[in-house]
Short mmCIF file of C-alpha atoms in Angstrom, two decimals:
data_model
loop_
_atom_site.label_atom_id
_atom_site.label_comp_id
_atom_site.label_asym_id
_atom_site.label_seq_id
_atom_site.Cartn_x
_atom_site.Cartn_y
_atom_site.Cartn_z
CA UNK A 1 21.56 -43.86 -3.78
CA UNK A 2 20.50 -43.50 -7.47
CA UNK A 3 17.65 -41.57 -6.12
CA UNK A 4 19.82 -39.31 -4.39
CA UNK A 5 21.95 -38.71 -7.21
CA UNK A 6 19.24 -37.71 -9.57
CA UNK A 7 17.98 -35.33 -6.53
CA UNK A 8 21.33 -33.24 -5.77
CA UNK A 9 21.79 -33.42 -10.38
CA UNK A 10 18.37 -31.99 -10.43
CA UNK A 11 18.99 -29.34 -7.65
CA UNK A 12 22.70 -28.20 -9.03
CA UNK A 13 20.70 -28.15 -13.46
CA UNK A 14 17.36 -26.55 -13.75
CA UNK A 15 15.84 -29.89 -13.45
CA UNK A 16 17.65 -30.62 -16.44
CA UNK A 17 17.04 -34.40 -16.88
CA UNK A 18 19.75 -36.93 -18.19
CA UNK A 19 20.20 -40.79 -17.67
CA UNK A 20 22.21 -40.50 -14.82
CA UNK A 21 21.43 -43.86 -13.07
CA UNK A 22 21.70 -45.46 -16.32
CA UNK A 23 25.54 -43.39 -16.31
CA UNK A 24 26.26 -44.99 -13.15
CA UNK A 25 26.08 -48.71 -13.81
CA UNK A 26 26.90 -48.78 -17.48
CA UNK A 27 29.95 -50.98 -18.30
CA UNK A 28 32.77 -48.93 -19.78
CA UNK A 29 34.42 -50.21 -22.68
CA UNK A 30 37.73 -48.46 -22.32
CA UNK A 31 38.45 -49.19 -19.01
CA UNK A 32 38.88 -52.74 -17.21
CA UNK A 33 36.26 -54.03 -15.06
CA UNK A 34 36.57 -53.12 -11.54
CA UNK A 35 34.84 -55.81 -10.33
CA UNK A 36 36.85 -58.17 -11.81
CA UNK A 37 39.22 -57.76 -8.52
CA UNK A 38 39.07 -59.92 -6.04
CA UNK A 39 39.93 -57.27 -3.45
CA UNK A 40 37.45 -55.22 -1.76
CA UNK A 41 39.72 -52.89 0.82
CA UNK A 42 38.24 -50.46 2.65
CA UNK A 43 38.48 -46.59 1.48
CA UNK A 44 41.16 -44.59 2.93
CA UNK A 45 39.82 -42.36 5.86
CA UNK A 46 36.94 -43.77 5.89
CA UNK A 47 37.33 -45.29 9.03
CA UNK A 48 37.76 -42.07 10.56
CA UNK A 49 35.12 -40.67 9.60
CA UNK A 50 32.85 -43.14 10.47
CA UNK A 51 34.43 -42.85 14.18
CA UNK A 52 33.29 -39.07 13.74
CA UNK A 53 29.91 -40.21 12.52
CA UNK A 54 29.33 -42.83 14.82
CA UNK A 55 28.11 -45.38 12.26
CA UNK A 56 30.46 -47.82 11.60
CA UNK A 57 29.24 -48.30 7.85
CA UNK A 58 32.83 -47.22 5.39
CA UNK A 59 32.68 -47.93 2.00
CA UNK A 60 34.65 -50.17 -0.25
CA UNK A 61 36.58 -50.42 -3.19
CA UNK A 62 35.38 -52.26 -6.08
CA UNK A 63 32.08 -52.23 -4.06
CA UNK A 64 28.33 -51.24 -5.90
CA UNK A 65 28.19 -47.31 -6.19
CA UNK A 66 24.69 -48.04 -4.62
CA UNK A 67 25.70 -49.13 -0.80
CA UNK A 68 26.71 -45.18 -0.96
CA UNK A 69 24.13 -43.36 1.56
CA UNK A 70 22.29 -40.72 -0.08
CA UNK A 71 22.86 -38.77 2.76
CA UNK A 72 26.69 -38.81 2.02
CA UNK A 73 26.19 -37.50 -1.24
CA UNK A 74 27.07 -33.35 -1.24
CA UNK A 75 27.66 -32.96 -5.17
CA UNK A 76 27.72 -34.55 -8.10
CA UNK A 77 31.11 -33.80 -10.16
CA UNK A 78 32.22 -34.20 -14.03
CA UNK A 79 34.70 -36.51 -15.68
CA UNK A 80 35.22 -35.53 -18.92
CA UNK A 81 31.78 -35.00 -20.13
CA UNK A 82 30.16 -37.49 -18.14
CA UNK A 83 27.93 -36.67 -15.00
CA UNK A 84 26.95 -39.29 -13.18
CA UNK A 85 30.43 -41.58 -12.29
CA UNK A 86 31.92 -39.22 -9.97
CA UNK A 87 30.50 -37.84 -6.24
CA UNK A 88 31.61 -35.86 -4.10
CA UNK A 89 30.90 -36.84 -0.47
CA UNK A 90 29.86 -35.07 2.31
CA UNK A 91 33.57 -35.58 4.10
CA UNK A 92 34.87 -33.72 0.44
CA UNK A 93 36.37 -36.93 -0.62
CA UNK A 94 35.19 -37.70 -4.09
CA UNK A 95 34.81 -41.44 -5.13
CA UNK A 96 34.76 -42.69 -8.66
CA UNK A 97 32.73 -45.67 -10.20
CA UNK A 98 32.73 -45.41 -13.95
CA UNK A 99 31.20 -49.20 -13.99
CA UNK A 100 29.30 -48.52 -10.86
CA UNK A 101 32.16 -49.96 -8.62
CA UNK A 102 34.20 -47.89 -6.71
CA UNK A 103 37.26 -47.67 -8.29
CA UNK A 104 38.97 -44.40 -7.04
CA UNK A 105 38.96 -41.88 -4.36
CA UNK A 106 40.49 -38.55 -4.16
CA UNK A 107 40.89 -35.95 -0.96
CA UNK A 108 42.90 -33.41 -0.06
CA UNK A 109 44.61 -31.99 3.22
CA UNK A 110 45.94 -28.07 3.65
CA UNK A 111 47.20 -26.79 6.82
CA UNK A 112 44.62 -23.75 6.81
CA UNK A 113 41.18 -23.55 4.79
CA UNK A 114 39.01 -21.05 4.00
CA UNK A 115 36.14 -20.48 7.29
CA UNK A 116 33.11 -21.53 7.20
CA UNK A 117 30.83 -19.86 4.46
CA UNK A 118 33.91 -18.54 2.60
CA UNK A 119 34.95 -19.63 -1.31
CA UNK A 120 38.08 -20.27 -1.70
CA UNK A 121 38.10 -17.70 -4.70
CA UNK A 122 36.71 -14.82 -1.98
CA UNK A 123 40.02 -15.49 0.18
CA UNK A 124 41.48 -12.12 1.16
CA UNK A 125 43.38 -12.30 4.07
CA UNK A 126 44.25 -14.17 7.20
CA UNK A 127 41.14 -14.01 8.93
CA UNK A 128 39.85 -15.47 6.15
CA UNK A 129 41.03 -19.04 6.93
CA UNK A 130 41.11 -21.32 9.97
CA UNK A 131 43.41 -24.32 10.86
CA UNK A 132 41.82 -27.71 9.12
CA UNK A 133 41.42 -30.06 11.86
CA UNK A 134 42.15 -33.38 9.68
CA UNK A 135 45.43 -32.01 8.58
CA UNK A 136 46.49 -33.82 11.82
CA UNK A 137 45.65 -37.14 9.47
CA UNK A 138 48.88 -35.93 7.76
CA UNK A 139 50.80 -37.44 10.76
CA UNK A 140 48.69 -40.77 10.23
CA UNK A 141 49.91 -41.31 6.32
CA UNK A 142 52.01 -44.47 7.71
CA UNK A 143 49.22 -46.20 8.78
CA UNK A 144 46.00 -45.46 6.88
CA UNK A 145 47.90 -45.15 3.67
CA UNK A 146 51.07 -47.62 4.01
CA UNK A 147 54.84 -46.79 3.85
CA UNK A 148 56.16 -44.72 1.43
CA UNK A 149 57.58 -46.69 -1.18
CA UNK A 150 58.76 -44.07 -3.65
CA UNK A 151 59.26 -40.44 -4.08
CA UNK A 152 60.66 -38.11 -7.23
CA UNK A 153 60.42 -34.59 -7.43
CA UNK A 154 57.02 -33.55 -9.86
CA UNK A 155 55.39 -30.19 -10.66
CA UNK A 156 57.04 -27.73 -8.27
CA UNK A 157 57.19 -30.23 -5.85
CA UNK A 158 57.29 -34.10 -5.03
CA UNK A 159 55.11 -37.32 -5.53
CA UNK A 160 55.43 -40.20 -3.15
CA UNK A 161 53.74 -43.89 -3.94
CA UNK A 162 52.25 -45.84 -0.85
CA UNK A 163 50.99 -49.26 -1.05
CA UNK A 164 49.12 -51.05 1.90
CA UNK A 165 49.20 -55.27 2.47
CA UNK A 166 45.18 -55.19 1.53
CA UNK A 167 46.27 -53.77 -2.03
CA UNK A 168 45.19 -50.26 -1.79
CA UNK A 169 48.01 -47.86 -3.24
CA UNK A 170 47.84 -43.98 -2.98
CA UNK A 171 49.60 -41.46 -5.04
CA UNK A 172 50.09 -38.50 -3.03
CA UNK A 173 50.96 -35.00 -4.77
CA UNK A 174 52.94 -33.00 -2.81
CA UNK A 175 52.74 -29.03 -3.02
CA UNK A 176 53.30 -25.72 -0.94
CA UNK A 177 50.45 -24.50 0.81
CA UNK A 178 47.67 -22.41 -1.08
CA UNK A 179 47.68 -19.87 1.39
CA UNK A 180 51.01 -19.51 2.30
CA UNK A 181 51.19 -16.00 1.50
CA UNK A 182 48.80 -14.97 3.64
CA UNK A 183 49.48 -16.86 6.43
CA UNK A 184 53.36 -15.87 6.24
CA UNK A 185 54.17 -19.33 7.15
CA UNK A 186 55.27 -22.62 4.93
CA UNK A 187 53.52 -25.54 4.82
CA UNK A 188 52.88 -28.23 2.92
CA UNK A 189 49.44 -29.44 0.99
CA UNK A 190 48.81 -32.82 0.27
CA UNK A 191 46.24 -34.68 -2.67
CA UNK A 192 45.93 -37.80 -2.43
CA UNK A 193 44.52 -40.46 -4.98
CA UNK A 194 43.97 -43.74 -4.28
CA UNK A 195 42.77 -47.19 -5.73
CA UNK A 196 43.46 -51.08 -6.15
CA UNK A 197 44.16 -51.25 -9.56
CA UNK A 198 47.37 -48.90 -11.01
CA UNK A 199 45.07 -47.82 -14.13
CA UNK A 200 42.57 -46.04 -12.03
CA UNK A 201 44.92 -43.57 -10.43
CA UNK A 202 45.27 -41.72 -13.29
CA UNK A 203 48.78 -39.94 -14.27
CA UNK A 204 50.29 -42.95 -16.30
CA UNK A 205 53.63 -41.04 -16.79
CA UNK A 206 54.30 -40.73 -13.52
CA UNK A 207 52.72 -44.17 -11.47
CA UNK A 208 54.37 -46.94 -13.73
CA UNK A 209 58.18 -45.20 -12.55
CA UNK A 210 56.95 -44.79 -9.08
CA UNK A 211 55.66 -48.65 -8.77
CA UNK A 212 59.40 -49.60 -10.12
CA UNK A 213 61.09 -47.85 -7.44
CA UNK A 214 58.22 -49.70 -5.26
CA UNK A 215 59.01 -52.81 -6.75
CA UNK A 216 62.69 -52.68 -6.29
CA UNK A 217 62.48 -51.42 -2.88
#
């Protein structure tokens, strides 16, 4: 995988060379170990898309950033101004392993997306976009991401908290649609950020209320 990584960093620089296997496994010293868990749930969606790819293999939390298949592997993406902890996959769900265990994964679902070979940015009208297939995953929230546990109204629109029996919980961002406009219609977009442990999924003003709510059910 490291091999891989330095490939698509080396395609998307110059050839610009930096450390980034050494990035990958080095220990962090401001964030806990995620290793240290003894929980190693599988990664939301993943299941389904190993249905679509007919493999089987999924990938893990707090499992070695190297059982990720090169082949997976469509960008390499920034956190902060480290290069190296972060992918984005193939399936546009990005998986984090500042340790080198997966600690995080983030994806997100819109009714409508831009058509094949269009940027987002280059947008200009309706026939622009087509209807996203795994927005129909939307209807599947209950079961690949557990029940809703808690919900308050954030940014222009709402945040909900779900928690699953193997541990994995999922803050999930709620928002109107980005292309609303154009397709005169309202729907809803969804980005959705999971993990084991609370720390990794990042907005610490906002999780800590949503787990109380959780927690007193």
């Amino acid at each position: 995988m490291l091999k891989a990584i330095r490939a698509v960093f080396s395609r998307r620089t110059g050839g610009v060379v930096l450390a980034v296997a050494t990035l990958a496994v080095a220990a962090s010293t401001s964030l806990p170990t995620a290793y240290a868990a003894d929980k190693t749930p599988v990664v939301p969606f993943e299941r389904y898309f190993a249905d679509l790819r007919g493999d089987g293999k999924t990938l893990r939390f707090n499992a070695f950033s190297g059982e990720i298949p090169g082949k997976r592997i469509k960008e390499l993406l920034r956190s902060g101004q480290v290069v190296g902890d972060r992918v984005l996959l193939a399936e546009d769900v990005a998986v984090y392993f500042p340790d080198g265990y997966i600690v995080q994964s983030q994806t997100n679902f819109s009714k409508y997306i831009p058509r094949p070979g269009v940027k987002p940015l280059a947008v200009d009208d309706r026939d622009d976009l087509v209807e996203n297939p795994r927005y129909a995953l939307v209807e599947r929230f209950d079961t690949i991401l557990g029940r809703e546990c808690a919900r308050t109204e954030y940014a222009n629109g709402f945040a909900a908290l779900r928690i699953k029996p193997d541990g994995v919980m999922s803050l999930v961002l709620e928002t109107a649609g980005h292309f609303d406009a154009l397709v005169g219609e309202h729907t809803t977009a969804y980005a959705v950020t999971s993990a084991v442990q609370p720390v990794f999924i990042g907005n610490q003003g906002l999780v800590p209320d949503l787990m109380a709510q959780c927690q007193r059910g």
